[in-house]
Tab-separated table of C-alpha atoms in Angstrom:
chain	number	residue	atom	x	y	z
A	1	MET	CA	-3.381	10.147	41.075
A	2	HIS	CA	0.141	9.006	40.268
A	3	ASP	CA	0.889	8.117	36.654
A	4	THR	CA	2.416	4.747	37.572
A	5	THR	CA	-0.727	3.371	39.237
A	6	PRO	CA	-3.117	0.905	37.557
A	7	GLN	CA	-5.941	3.439	38.175
A	8	PHE	CA	-4.102	5.989	36.052
A	9	GLN	CA	-3.421	3.406	33.352
A	10	ALA	CA	-7.125	2.556	33.174
A	11	LEU	CA	-8.094	6.240	33.003
A	12	TYR	CA	-5.458	6.905	30.333
A	13	GLU	CA	-6.610	3.971	28.189
A	14	SER	CA	-10.190	5.111	28.456
A	15	MET	CA	-9.283	8.698	27.437
A	16	LEU	CA	-7.158	7.345	24.584
A	17	THR	CA	-10.212	5.599	23.144
A	18	PHE	CA	-12.207	8.836	23.620
A	19	VAL	CA	-9.571	10.863	21.703
A	20	ASN	CA	-9.261	8.310	18.907
A	21	THR	CA	-13.036	8.361	18.464
A	22	CYS	CA	-13.393	12.155	18.618
A	23	MET	CA	-10.574	12.832	16.182
A	24	SER	CA	-10.704	9.864	13.802
A	25	GLY	CA	-12.260	11.939	11.000
A	26	HIS	CA	-9.750	14.787	11.239
A	27	ASP	CA	-7.310	15.401	8.410
A	28	PRO	CA	-3.782	14.080	9.045
A	29	SER	CA	-2.498	17.468	10.247
A	30	HIS	CA	-4.557	17.187	13.452
A	31	ASN	CA	-5.580	13.535	13.740
A	32	PRO	CA	-4.949	10.890	16.430
A	33	ALA	CA	-1.459	10.182	14.982
A	34	HIS	CA	-0.539	13.838	15.693
A	35	VAL	CA	-1.789	13.455	19.257
A	36	HIS	CA	0.172	10.232	19.756
A	37	ARG	CA	3.356	11.984	18.570
A	38	VAL	CA	2.751	14.864	20.985
A	39	VAL	CA	2.258	12.410	23.862
A	40	ALA	CA	5.535	10.676	22.946
A	41	LEU	CA	7.365	14.017	22.707
A	42	ALA	CA	5.899	15.154	26.045
A	43	ASN	CA	7.144	11.932	27.661
A	44	ILE	CA	10.621	12.463	26.190
A	45	ILE	CA	10.748	16.042	27.495
A	46	LEU	CA	9.352	15.022	30.897
A	47	ASP	CA	12.024	12.338	31.354
A	48	ALA	CA	14.827	14.675	30.280
A	49	GLU	CA	13.603	17.548	32.482
A	50	ARG	CA	13.279	15.231	35.476
A	51	ALA	CA	16.912	14.198	34.955
A	52	LEU	CA	18.001	17.846	34.653
A	53	HIS	CA	15.988	19.052	37.681
A	54	PRO	CA	15.837	16.168	40.171
A	55	ASN	CA	14.452	18.413	42.925
A	56	THR	CA	11.480	19.626	40.910
A	57	ASP	CA	8.187	17.822	41.277
A	58	TYR	CA	6.569	17.161	37.877
A	59	ASP	CA	3.015	15.855	37.725
A	60	GLY	CA	3.402	13.074	35.156
A	61	ALA	CA	-0.328	12.344	35.107
A	62	VAL	CA	-1.083	15.931	34.099
A	63	VAL	CA	1.612	15.918	31.385
A	64	LYS	CA	0.380	12.667	29.831
A	65	LEU	CA	-3.338	13.476	29.963
A	66	ALA	CA	-2.936	17.074	28.809
A	67	ALA	CA	-0.739	15.958	25.887
A	68	LEU	CA	-3.354	13.354	24.965
A	69	LEU	CA	-6.255	15.803	25.223
A	70	HIS	CA	-4.542	18.977	24.017
A	71	ASP	CA	-6.512	19.242	20.770
A	72	ILE	CA	-9.926	18.407	22.217
A	73	GLY	CA	-11.773	21.676	21.962
A	74	ASP	CA	-9.472	23.130	19.277
A	75	ARG	CA	-11.678	25.737	17.645
A	76	LYS	CA	-10.386	24.873	14.159
A	77	TYR	CA	-11.980	21.425	14.464
A	78	LEU	CA	-14.752	21.939	17.012
A	79	HIS	CA	-17.504	21.565	14.400
A	80	THR	CA	-16.182	18.126	13.433
A	81	LEU	CA	-16.055	16.632	16.914
A	82	THR	CA	-18.187	13.602	17.398
A	83	ALA	CA	-18.951	13.247	21.076
A	84	GLU	CA	-19.344	9.742	22.365
A	85	GLY	CA	-22.953	8.916	21.663
A	86	GLU	CA	-24.309	11.485	24.093
A	87	ASN	CA	-25.264	15.069	23.643
A	88	GLU	CA	-22.053	16.504	25.108
A	89	THR	CA	-21.661	20.213	25.546
A	90	LEU	CA	-19.007	21.233	23.037
A	91	GLU	CA	-17.709	24.051	25.203
A	92	PRO	CA	-13.930	24.245	24.730
A	93	THR	CA	-13.204	25.747	28.152
A	94	THR	CA	-14.756	22.869	30.104
A	95	MET	CA	-15.135	19.853	27.834
A	96	VAL	CA	-11.823	18.217	28.770
A	97	ARG	CA	-12.592	18.500	32.494
A	98	HIS	CA	-16.089	17.074	31.956
A	99	ALA	CA	-14.808	14.162	29.905
A	100	LEU	CA	-12.103	13.332	32.450
A	101	VAL	CA	-14.463	13.385	35.421
A	102	LYS	CA	-16.964	11.281	33.495
A	103	HIS	CA	-14.198	8.723	32.913
A	104	GLY	CA	-13.357	8.566	36.616
A	105	ALA	CA	-10.639	11.217	37.064
A	106	PRO	CA	-10.435	13.080	40.398
A	107	VAL	CA	-11.775	16.626	40.021
A	108	ASN	CA	-8.480	18.334	40.925
A	109	LEU	CA	-6.570	16.333	38.296
A	110	ALA	CA	-9.297	17.024	35.704
A	111	SER	CA	-9.185	20.759	36.448
A	112	LYS	CA	-5.403	20.946	36.212
A	113	VAL	CA	-5.429	19.125	32.854
A	114	GLN	CA	-8.165	21.464	31.604
A	115	THR	CA	-6.045	24.499	32.562
A	116	VAL	CA	-3.063	23.140	30.636
A	117	VAL	CA	-5.176	22.265	27.578
A	118	SER	CA	-6.852	25.687	27.590
A	119	HIS	CA	-3.470	27.436	27.457
A	120	VAL	CA	-1.473	25.225	25.089
A	121	SER	CA	-2.195	26.963	21.822
A	122	TYR	CA	0.103	29.369	20.033
A	123	SER	CA	-2.700	31.838	19.317
A	124	THR	CA	-3.806	31.859	22.981
A	125	GLU	CA	-0.230	32.653	23.942
A	126	THR	CA	0.325	35.396	21.365
A	127	LYS	CA	-2.922	37.088	22.472
A	128	ASN	CA	-1.741	37.160	26.079
A	129	PRO	CA	1.845	35.978	26.643
A	130	SER	CA	1.956	37.196	30.242
A	131	ALA	CA	-0.950	34.908	31.207
A	132	ILE	CA	1.173	31.924	30.132
A	133	ARG	CA	4.248	33.218	32.002
A	134	GLN	CA	2.071	33.774	35.075
A	135	LEU	CA	0.840	30.159	34.996
A	136	ILE	CA	4.270	28.633	34.419
A	137	ASP	CA	6.531	30.900	36.522
A	138	ASN	CA	4.282	32.071	39.346
A	139	GLU	CA	1.773	29.256	39.665
A	140	ARG	CA	4.438	26.649	38.796
A	141	LEU	CA	2.279	24.912	36.190
A	142	ILE	CA	5.447	23.484	34.644
A	143	GLU	CA	3.438	20.753	32.961
A	144	LEU	CA	2.052	23.430	30.616
A	145	ALA	CA	5.610	24.236	29.503
A	146	ILE	CA	6.223	20.584	28.638
A	147	VAL	CA	2.989	20.033	26.690
A	148	GLN	CA	3.373	23.337	24.804
A	149	ASP	CA	6.905	22.411	23.772
A	150	ALA	CA	5.823	18.920	22.669
A	151	ASP	CA	2.964	20.288	20.561
A	152	ARG	CA	5.237	22.883	18.953
A	153	LEU	CA	7.951	20.356	18.152
A	154	ASP	CA	5.367	18.488	16.074
A	155	ALA	CA	4.697	21.739	14.161
A	156	ILE	CA	8.287	22.080	12.948
A	157	GLY	CA	10.845	19.900	11.165
A	158	ALA	CA	9.866	17.563	8.329
A	159	ILE	CA	6.689	16.542	10.154
A	160	GLY	CA	5.716	20.187	10.612
A	161	ILE	CA	6.268	20.829	6.900
A	162	GLY	CA	4.070	17.857	6.013
A	163	ARG	CA	1.357	19.005	8.438
A	164	THR	CA	1.369	22.569	7.098
A	165	PHE	CA	0.691	21.529	3.497
A	166	THR	CA	-1.762	18.791	4.540
A	167	PHE	CA	-3.724	21.432	6.479
A	168	LEU	CA	-3.651	23.744	3.426
A	169	GLY	CA	-5.111	20.999	1.246
A	170	ALA	CA	-7.666	19.871	3.816
A	171	GLN	CA	-8.973	23.336	4.644
A	172	GLY	CA	-10.039	23.749	1.045
A	173	THR	CA	-11.186	27.101	-0.148
A	174	LYS	CA	-11.674	28.129	3.484
A	175	PHE	CA	-7.905	28.616	3.418
A	176	LEU	CA	-7.886	31.710	1.260
A	177	VAL	CA	-5.274	34.396	1.811
A	178	ASP	CA	-5.949	37.487	-0.303
A	179	GLY	CA	-8.581	35.479	-2.138
A	180	LYS	CA	-6.057	32.816	-3.149
A	181	TRP	CA	-5.714	29.142	-2.246
A	182	GLU	CA	-2.004	28.735	-2.938
A	183	MET	CA	0.973	26.858	-1.494
A	184	ASN	CA	2.746	30.182	-0.972
A	185	ASN	CA	0.266	30.815	1.869
A	186	SER	CA	1.869	27.890	3.678
A	187	ILE	CA	5.411	29.084	3.055
A	188	GLU	CA	4.503	32.496	4.481
A	189	HIS	CA	3.308	30.634	7.564
A	190	PHE	CA	6.915	29.416	8.050
A	191	GLY	CA	8.323	32.902	8.583
A	192	GLU	CA	5.249	34.233	10.401
A	193	LYS	CA	4.921	31.426	12.920
A	194	LEU	CA	6.844	28.167	12.548
A	195	GLU	CA	10.348	29.623	12.586
A	196	LEU	CA	9.445	31.681	15.682
A	197	LEU	CA	8.462	28.682	17.786
A	198	GLU	CA	12.049	27.804	18.738
A	199	GLY	CA	12.345	31.156	20.547
A	200	MET	CA	9.136	30.453	22.482
A	201	MET	CA	10.210	27.037	23.841
A	202	LYS	CA	9.817	26.876	27.612
A	203	THR	CA	11.979	23.914	28.600
A	204	GLU	CA	15.702	23.407	28.091
A	205	THR	CA	15.003	20.040	26.455
A	206	GLY	CA	12.356	21.457	24.111
A	207	ARG	CA	14.604	24.337	23.072
A	208	LYS	CA	17.431	21.964	22.250
A	209	MET	CA	15.164	19.643	20.243
A	210	ALA	CA	13.714	22.608	18.352
A	211	GLN	CA	17.063	23.777	16.977
A	212	GLU	CA	17.568	21.107	14.337
A	213	ARG	CA	13.906	21.060	13.327
A	214	THR	CA	13.905	24.826	12.863
A	215	GLU	CA	17.040	24.553	10.748
A	216	ARG	CA	15.116	22.056	8.581
A	217	LEU	CA	12.352	24.628	8.065
A	218	ARG	CA	14.932	27.187	6.940
A	219	ILE	CA	16.629	24.768	4.554
A	220	PHE	CA	13.270	23.777	3.070
A	221	ARG	CA	12.243	27.411	2.634
A	222	GLY	CA	15.584	28.078	0.887
A	223	TRP	CA	14.903	25.232	-1.550
A	224	TRP	CA	11.396	26.561	-2.139
A	225	GLU	CA	12.587	30.084	-2.874
A	226	GLU	CA	15.262	28.808	-5.253
A	227	GLU	CA	12.766	26.694	-7.188
A	228	MET	CA	10.273	29.558	-7.356
A	229	GLU	CA	12.899	32.087	-8.452
A	230	LEU	CA	13.885	29.881	-11.375
A	231	ILE	CA	10.272	29.952	-12.542
A	232	SER	CA	9.721	33.671	-12.154
A	233	ALA	CA	13.050	34.462	-13.838
A	234	SER	CA	11.930	32.514	-16.903
A	235	ARG	CA	8.672	34.442	-17.315
A	236	VAL	CA	8.764	37.334	-19.701
B	1	MET	CA	1.794	27.984	-36.625
B	2	HIS	CA	5.085	29.348	-35.317
B	3	ASP	CA	5.223	30.284	-31.633
B	4	THR	CA	6.657	33.739	-32.336
B	5	THR	CA	3.699	34.895	-34.450
B	6	PRO	CA	0.914	37.198	-33.160
B	7	GLN	CA	-1.601	34.486	-34.165
B	8	PHE	CA	0.069	32.073	-31.795
B	9	GLN	CA	0.175	34.684	-29.018
B	10	ALA	CA	-3.571	35.291	-29.402
B	11	LEU	CA	-4.295	31.548	-29.349
B	12	TYR	CA	-2.048	31.063	-26.319
B	13	GLU	CA	-3.701	33.900	-24.369
B	14	SER	CA	-7.120	32.519	-25.158
B	15	MET	CA	-6.122	29.008	-24.000
B	16	LEU	CA	-4.540	30.492	-20.870
B	17	THR	CA	-7.882	32.018	-19.908
B	18	PHE	CA	-9.556	28.673	-20.646
B	19	VAL	CA	-7.107	26.818	-18.355
B	20	ASN	CA	-7.373	29.372	-15.554
B	21	THR	CA	-11.178	29.063	-15.676
B	22	CYS	CA	-11.237	25.273	-15.872
B	23	MET	CA	-8.768	24.762	-13.038
B	24	SER	CA	-9.458	27.693	-10.722
B	25	GLY	CA	-11.268	25.515	-8.178
B	26	HIS	CA	-8.575	22.848	-8.029
B	27	ASP	CA	-6.553	22.382	-4.878
B	28	PRO	CA	-3.058	23.938	-4.982
B	29	SER	CA	-1.396	20.657	-5.957
B	30	HIS	CA	-2.967	20.818	-9.439
B	31	ASN	CA	-4.178	24.404	-9.892
B	32	PRO	CA	-3.318	27.088	-12.469
B	33	ALA	CA	-0.136	28.006	-10.529
B	34	HIS	CA	1.115	24.434	-11.072
B	35	VAL	CA	0.379	24.741	-14.789
B	36	HIS	CA	2.179	28.092	-15.003
B	37	ARG	CA	5.257	26.542	-13.348
B	38	VAL	CA	5.204	23.641	-15.807
B	39	VAL	CA	4.982	26.073	-18.745
B	40	ALA	CA	7.963	28.021	-17.368
B	41	LEU	CA	9.958	24.801	-16.835
B	42	ALA	CA	9.078	23.584	-20.345
B	43	ASN	CA	10.327	26.880	-21.788
B	44	ILE	CA	13.582	26.573	-19.809
B	45	ILE	CA	14.124	23.015	-21.053
B	46	LEU	CA	13.195	23.947	-24.625
B	47	ASP	CA	15.731	26.800	-24.708
B	48	ALA	CA	18.477	24.641	-23.224
B	49	GLU	CA	17.784	21.711	-25.564
B	50	ARG	CA	17.761	23.994	-28.604
B	51	ALA	CA	21.197	25.263	-27.559
B	52	LEU	CA	22.450	21.704	-27.064
B	53	HIS	CA	21.002	20.383	-30.340
B	54	PRO	CA	21.026	23.243	-32.845
B	55	ASN	CA	20.221	20.922	-35.763
B	56	THR	CA	17.077	19.503	-34.211
B	57	ASP	CA	13.760	21.093	-35.062
B	58	TYR	CA	11.617	21.633	-31.937
B	59	ASP	CA	7.997	22.707	-32.311
B	60	GLY	CA	7.810	25.506	-29.735
B	61	ALA	CA	4.078	25.983	-30.254
B	62	VAL	CA	3.420	22.345	-29.337
B	63	VAL	CA	5.669	22.546	-26.259
B	64	LYS	CA	4.023	25.701	-24.921
B	65	LEU	CA	0.428	24.646	-25.597
B	66	ALA	CA	0.893	21.079	-24.370
B	67	ALA	CA	2.550	22.334	-21.158
B	68	LEU	CA	-0.334	24.756	-20.647
B	69	LEU	CA	-2.995	22.119	-21.314
B	70	HIS	CA	-1.265	19.064	-19.851
B	71	ASP	CA	-3.676	18.665	-16.914
B	72	ILE	CA	-6.880	19.272	-18.869
B	73	GLY	CA	-8.511	15.883	-18.863
B	74	ASP	CA	-6.563	14.577	-15.862
B	75	ARG	CA	-8.805	11.816	-14.556
B	76	LYS	CA	-8.101	12.759	-10.916
B	77	TYR	CA	-9.861	16.081	-11.479
B	78	LEU	CA	-12.192	15.402	-14.395
B	79	HIS	CA	-15.313	15.583	-12.235
B	80	THR	CA	-14.386	19.102	-11.079
B	81	LEU	CA	-13.808	20.606	-14.514
B	82	THR	CA	-16.042	23.507	-15.357
B	83	ALA	CA	-16.304	23.805	-19.109
B	84	GLU	CA	-16.724	27.293	-20.470
B	85	GLY	CA	-20.447	27.876	-20.318
B	86	GLU	CA	-21.240	25.223	-22.922
B	87	ASN	CA	-22.030	21.606	-22.589
B	88	GLU	CA	-18.560	20.374	-23.541
B	89	THR	CA	-17.849	16.700	-23.874
B	90	LEU	CA	-15.538	15.851	-20.989
B	91	GLU	CA	-13.747	13.135	-22.919
B	92	PRO	CA	-10.068	13.188	-21.909
B	93	THR	CA	-8.766	11.732	-25.171
B	94	THR	CA	-10.205	14.506	-27.348
B	95	MET	CA	-11.101	17.490	-25.171
B	96	VAL	CA	-7.800	19.333	-25.649
B	97	ARG	CA	-7.998	19.007	-29.429
B	98	HIS	CA	-11.628	20.188	-29.430
B	99	ALA	CA	-10.867	23.186	-27.229
B	100	LEU	CA	-7.861	24.194	-29.351
B	101	VAL	CA	-9.753	23.997	-32.640
B	102	LYS	CA	-12.645	25.925	-31.122
B	103	HIS	CA	-10.180	28.658	-30.143
B	104	GLY	CA	-8.805	28.864	-33.694
B	105	ALA	CA	-5.888	26.418	-33.718
B	106	PRO	CA	-5.068	24.568	-36.964
B	107	VAL	CA	-6.212	20.956	-36.771
B	108	ASN	CA	-2.708	19.472	-37.147
B	109	LEU	CA	-1.342	21.590	-34.290
B	110	ALA	CA	-4.368	20.716	-32.124
B	111	SER	CA	-3.905	17.003	-32.812
B	112	LYS	CA	-0.208	17.067	-32.015
B	113	VAL	CA	-0.849	18.887	-28.717
B	114	GLN	CA	-3.578	16.352	-27.863
B	115	THR	CA	-1.144	13.474	-28.481
B	116	VAL	CA	1.424	15.028	-26.148
B	117	VAL	CA	-1.167	15.756	-23.435
B	118	SER	CA	-2.596	12.230	-23.678
B	119	HIS	CA	0.847	10.707	-23.052
B	120	VAL	CA	2.322	13.027	-20.422
B	121	SER	CA	1.236	11.241	-17.282
B	122	TYR	CA	3.402	8.975	-15.179
B	123	SER	CA	0.693	6.332	-14.856
B	124	THR	CA	0.144	6.246	-18.633
B	125	GLU	CA	3.873	5.689	-19.065
B	126	THR	CA	4.213	2.987	-16.420
B	127	LYS	CA	1.296	1.087	-17.973
B	128	ASN	CA	2.987	1.090	-21.372
B	129	PRO	CA	6.537	2.518	-21.406
B	130	SER	CA	7.249	1.323	-24.939
B	131	ALA	CA	4.377	3.424	-26.343
B	132	ILE	CA	6.117	6.533	-24.993
B	133	ARG	CA	9.502	5.449	-26.365
B	134	GLN	CA	7.853	4.765	-29.722
B	135	LEU	CA	6.393	8.304	-29.844
B	136	ILE	CA	9.604	10.037	-28.795
B	137	ASP	CA	12.274	7.938	-30.509
B	138	ASN	CA	10.554	6.619	-33.633
B	139	GLU	CA	7.931	9.268	-34.343
B	140	ARG	CA	10.282	12.036	-33.108
B	141	LEU	CA	7.638	13.622	-30.852
B	142	ILE	CA	10.451	15.252	-28.863
B	143	GLU	CA	8.033	17.855	-27.523
B	144	LEU	CA	6.490	15.083	-25.387
B	145	ALA	CA	9.887	14.510	-23.760
B	146	ILE	CA	10.127	18.192	-22.829
B	147	VAL	CA	6.618	18.523	-21.398
B	148	GLN	CA	6.936	15.252	-19.451
B	149	ASP	CA	10.208	16.398	-17.905
B	150	ALA	CA	8.753	19.803	-17.003
B	151	ASP	CA	5.704	18.245	-15.323
B	152	ARG	CA	7.891	15.799	-13.386
B	153	LEU	CA	10.277	18.506	-12.202
B	154	ASP	CA	7.296	20.181	-10.530
B	155	ALA	CA	6.569	16.888	-8.736
B	156	ILE	CA	9.951	16.778	-7.005
B	157	GLY	CA	12.071	19.115	-4.872
B	158	ALA	CA	10.522	21.374	-2.230
B	159	ILE	CA	7.590	22.191	-4.515
B	160	GLY	CA	6.941	18.500	-5.094
B	161	ILE	CA	6.982	17.870	-1.337
B	162	GLY	CA	4.474	20.682	-0.806
B	163	ARG	CA	2.239	19.375	-3.592
B	164	THR	CA	2.291	15.805	-2.246
B	165	PHE	CA	1.020	16.788	1.201
B	166	THR	CA	-1.430	19.351	-0.205
B	167	PHE	CA	-2.896	16.603	-2.390
B	168	LEU	CA	-3.130	14.299	0.644
B	169	GLY	CA	-5.083	16.919	2.575
B	170	ALA	CA	-7.282	17.893	-0.352
B	171	GLN	CA	-8.224	14.360	-1.351
B	172	GLY	CA	-9.783	13.853	2.059
B	173	THR	CA	-10.862	10.416	3.090
B	174	LYS	CA	-10.766	9.382	-0.564
B	175	PHE	CA	-7.009	9.135	0.055
B	176	LEU	CA	-7.109	6.033	2.198
B	177	VAL	CA	-4.279	3.539	2.055
B	178	ASP	CA	-5.052	0.379	4.044
B	179	GLY	CA	-8.051	2.218	5.469
B	180	LYS	CA	-5.880	5.033	6.834
B	181	TRP	CA	-5.649	8.742	5.978
B	182	GLU	CA	-2.116	9.379	7.217
B	183	MET	CA	0.902	11.454	6.215
B	184	ASN	CA	2.945	8.257	5.980
B	185	ASN	CA	0.961	7.475	2.807
B	186	SER	CA	2.625	10.507	1.233
B	187	ILE	CA	6.092	9.553	2.388
B	188	GLU	CA	5.646	6.091	0.870
B	189	HIS	CA	4.797	7.879	-2.373
B	190	PHE	CA	8.360	9.342	-2.334
B	191	GLY	CA	10.054	5.961	-2.623
B	192	GLU	CA	7.377	4.429	-4.862
B	193	LYS	CA	7.242	7.216	-7.420
B	194	LEU	CA	8.875	10.595	-6.789
B	195	GLU	CA	12.433	9.371	-6.300
B	196	LEU	CA	12.137	7.272	-9.485
B	197	LEU	CA	11.272	10.221	-11.730
B	198	GLU	CA	14.895	11.327	-12.148
B	199	GLY	CA	15.672	8.026	-13.865
B	200	MET	CA	12.749	8.524	-16.260
B	201	MET	CA	13.787	11.982	-17.463
B	202	LYS	CA	13.932	12.132	-21.244
B	203	THR	CA	16.031	15.240	-21.920
B	204	GLU	CA	19.583	15.992	-20.865
B	205	THR	CA	18.435	19.303	-19.361
B	206	GLY	CA	15.584	17.713	-17.429
B	207	ARG	CA	17.824	14.968	-16.059
B	208	LYS	CA	20.337	17.517	-14.829
B	209	MET	CA	17.651	19.689	-13.210
B	210	ALA	CA	16.128	16.626	-11.533
B	211	GLN	CA	19.307	15.674	-9.677
B	212	GLU	CA	19.249	18.353	-6.998
B	213	ARG	CA	15.479	18.155	-6.549
B	214	THR	CA	15.657	14.390	-6.078
B	215	GLU	CA	18.420	14.862	-3.516
B	216	ARG	CA	16.040	17.222	-1.663
B	217	LEU	CA	13.397	14.478	-1.557
B	218	ARG	CA	15.944	12.084	-0.058
B	219	ILE	CA	17.113	14.607	2.542
B	220	PHE	CA	13.514	15.367	3.512
B	221	ARG	CA	12.672	11.674	3.803
B	222	GLY	CA	15.758	11.212	6.029
B	223	TRP	CA	14.527	14.002	8.338
B	224	TRP	CA	11.072	12.443	8.393
B	225	GLU	CA	12.361	9.006	9.317
B	226	GLU	CA	14.571	10.430	12.059
B	227	GLU	CA	11.680	12.375	13.596
B	228	MET	CA	9.391	9.361	13.401
B	229	GLU	CA	11.977	6.991	14.885
B	230	LEU	CA	12.385	9.245	17.911
B	231	ILE	CA	8.645	8.923	18.529
B	232	SER	CA	8.406	5.181	18.068
B	233	ALA	CA	11.491	4.580	20.227
B	234	SER	CA	9.824	6.448	23.091
B	235	ARG	CA	6.689	4.289	23.036
B	236	VAL	CA	6.683	1.349	25.374
């Protein structure tokens, strides 16, 4: 199914409504607005990569649908998902494929989107980086590279900073590190994960876009440390 | 009661335990760590102002206790306060005075601290700015100026940015603006309130310290707008 056909447009619109419904109650770090930004970023990367590699065949339908559905089945939010009226099986490894087929997607498209969605996350990649390389380099699932980069761009820069603290607040006392619910937990997350994302970008376009946003994380962390040092220096 | 006496130290320690207990469940935007930063900032401002105005008499005990207790009775969190075992009256206009007297503070000190605490907040000031000017300029409650500035410094800069988004996440769907729970609500808060605080600083020291932190808010908002514009430009 080509992403310029009316059939694709109808499928996309229908999945957009599905995503907006499923995720409407999520906190602003992982809500529909986040998904819409990731879709826009994926489209930007797709266009730029197509211009850079005119002989490569990119499946635009997979990029757009996987970007749209990339957080359906996210284990952090699985318990909050409200399936559309029916008693859906909330099984993260198949729920995207099921939903797509139910909304009229061809099975091969639905399966390819499910594979991308199942391998987008940072934690999935850090557990088994070679599985991701295998999919992208050997099986030529280049759409995964694009959606991963788009999702990670939304985790860095000013937007990433806002999302990190919003998530801290929204998680409540579930977000305890060493028994503490403190903003420093979020700042540690910068060095442990966010500032590493630039080095894990898979597309030339994504890597380039990540540079400035990563610099913003570093500047912000510098401000933070300066403000905190002033405080600790003044304590006797 | 002078703030260098052992009696004051004992009272302060006892109130510190009270504050840590009362506020331990609060989200990290208004938890004990916030209070400890405000106390440290108030001490920094107090020292600097004493050096600038050697002939002015500052009540250090009032500054330290009011900074420590400034969020006790905050209406945003009143429902979450856990009073110490007893059935305390959760009346914001008197609860600080009651708690201080109960912990051994002289009544005049307790009353002065209560007056500062009752007039610290931004919303109290915007409702009636002349009441604040009256207290500081005519009644020479200069300690209010110091504690206000300290509290507002913690609302700006990198720490202020972190607190704003943490508060957004923690407030949950209570934090709806135009029916939406979105990060843009927080960014609007920058222009509507946070960037105005510098102009409301009451001490020379506070005003100076606010400059760089306010510049950080502006830089961050510039990043945010740039990242958001990229997204909206890519949508058809």
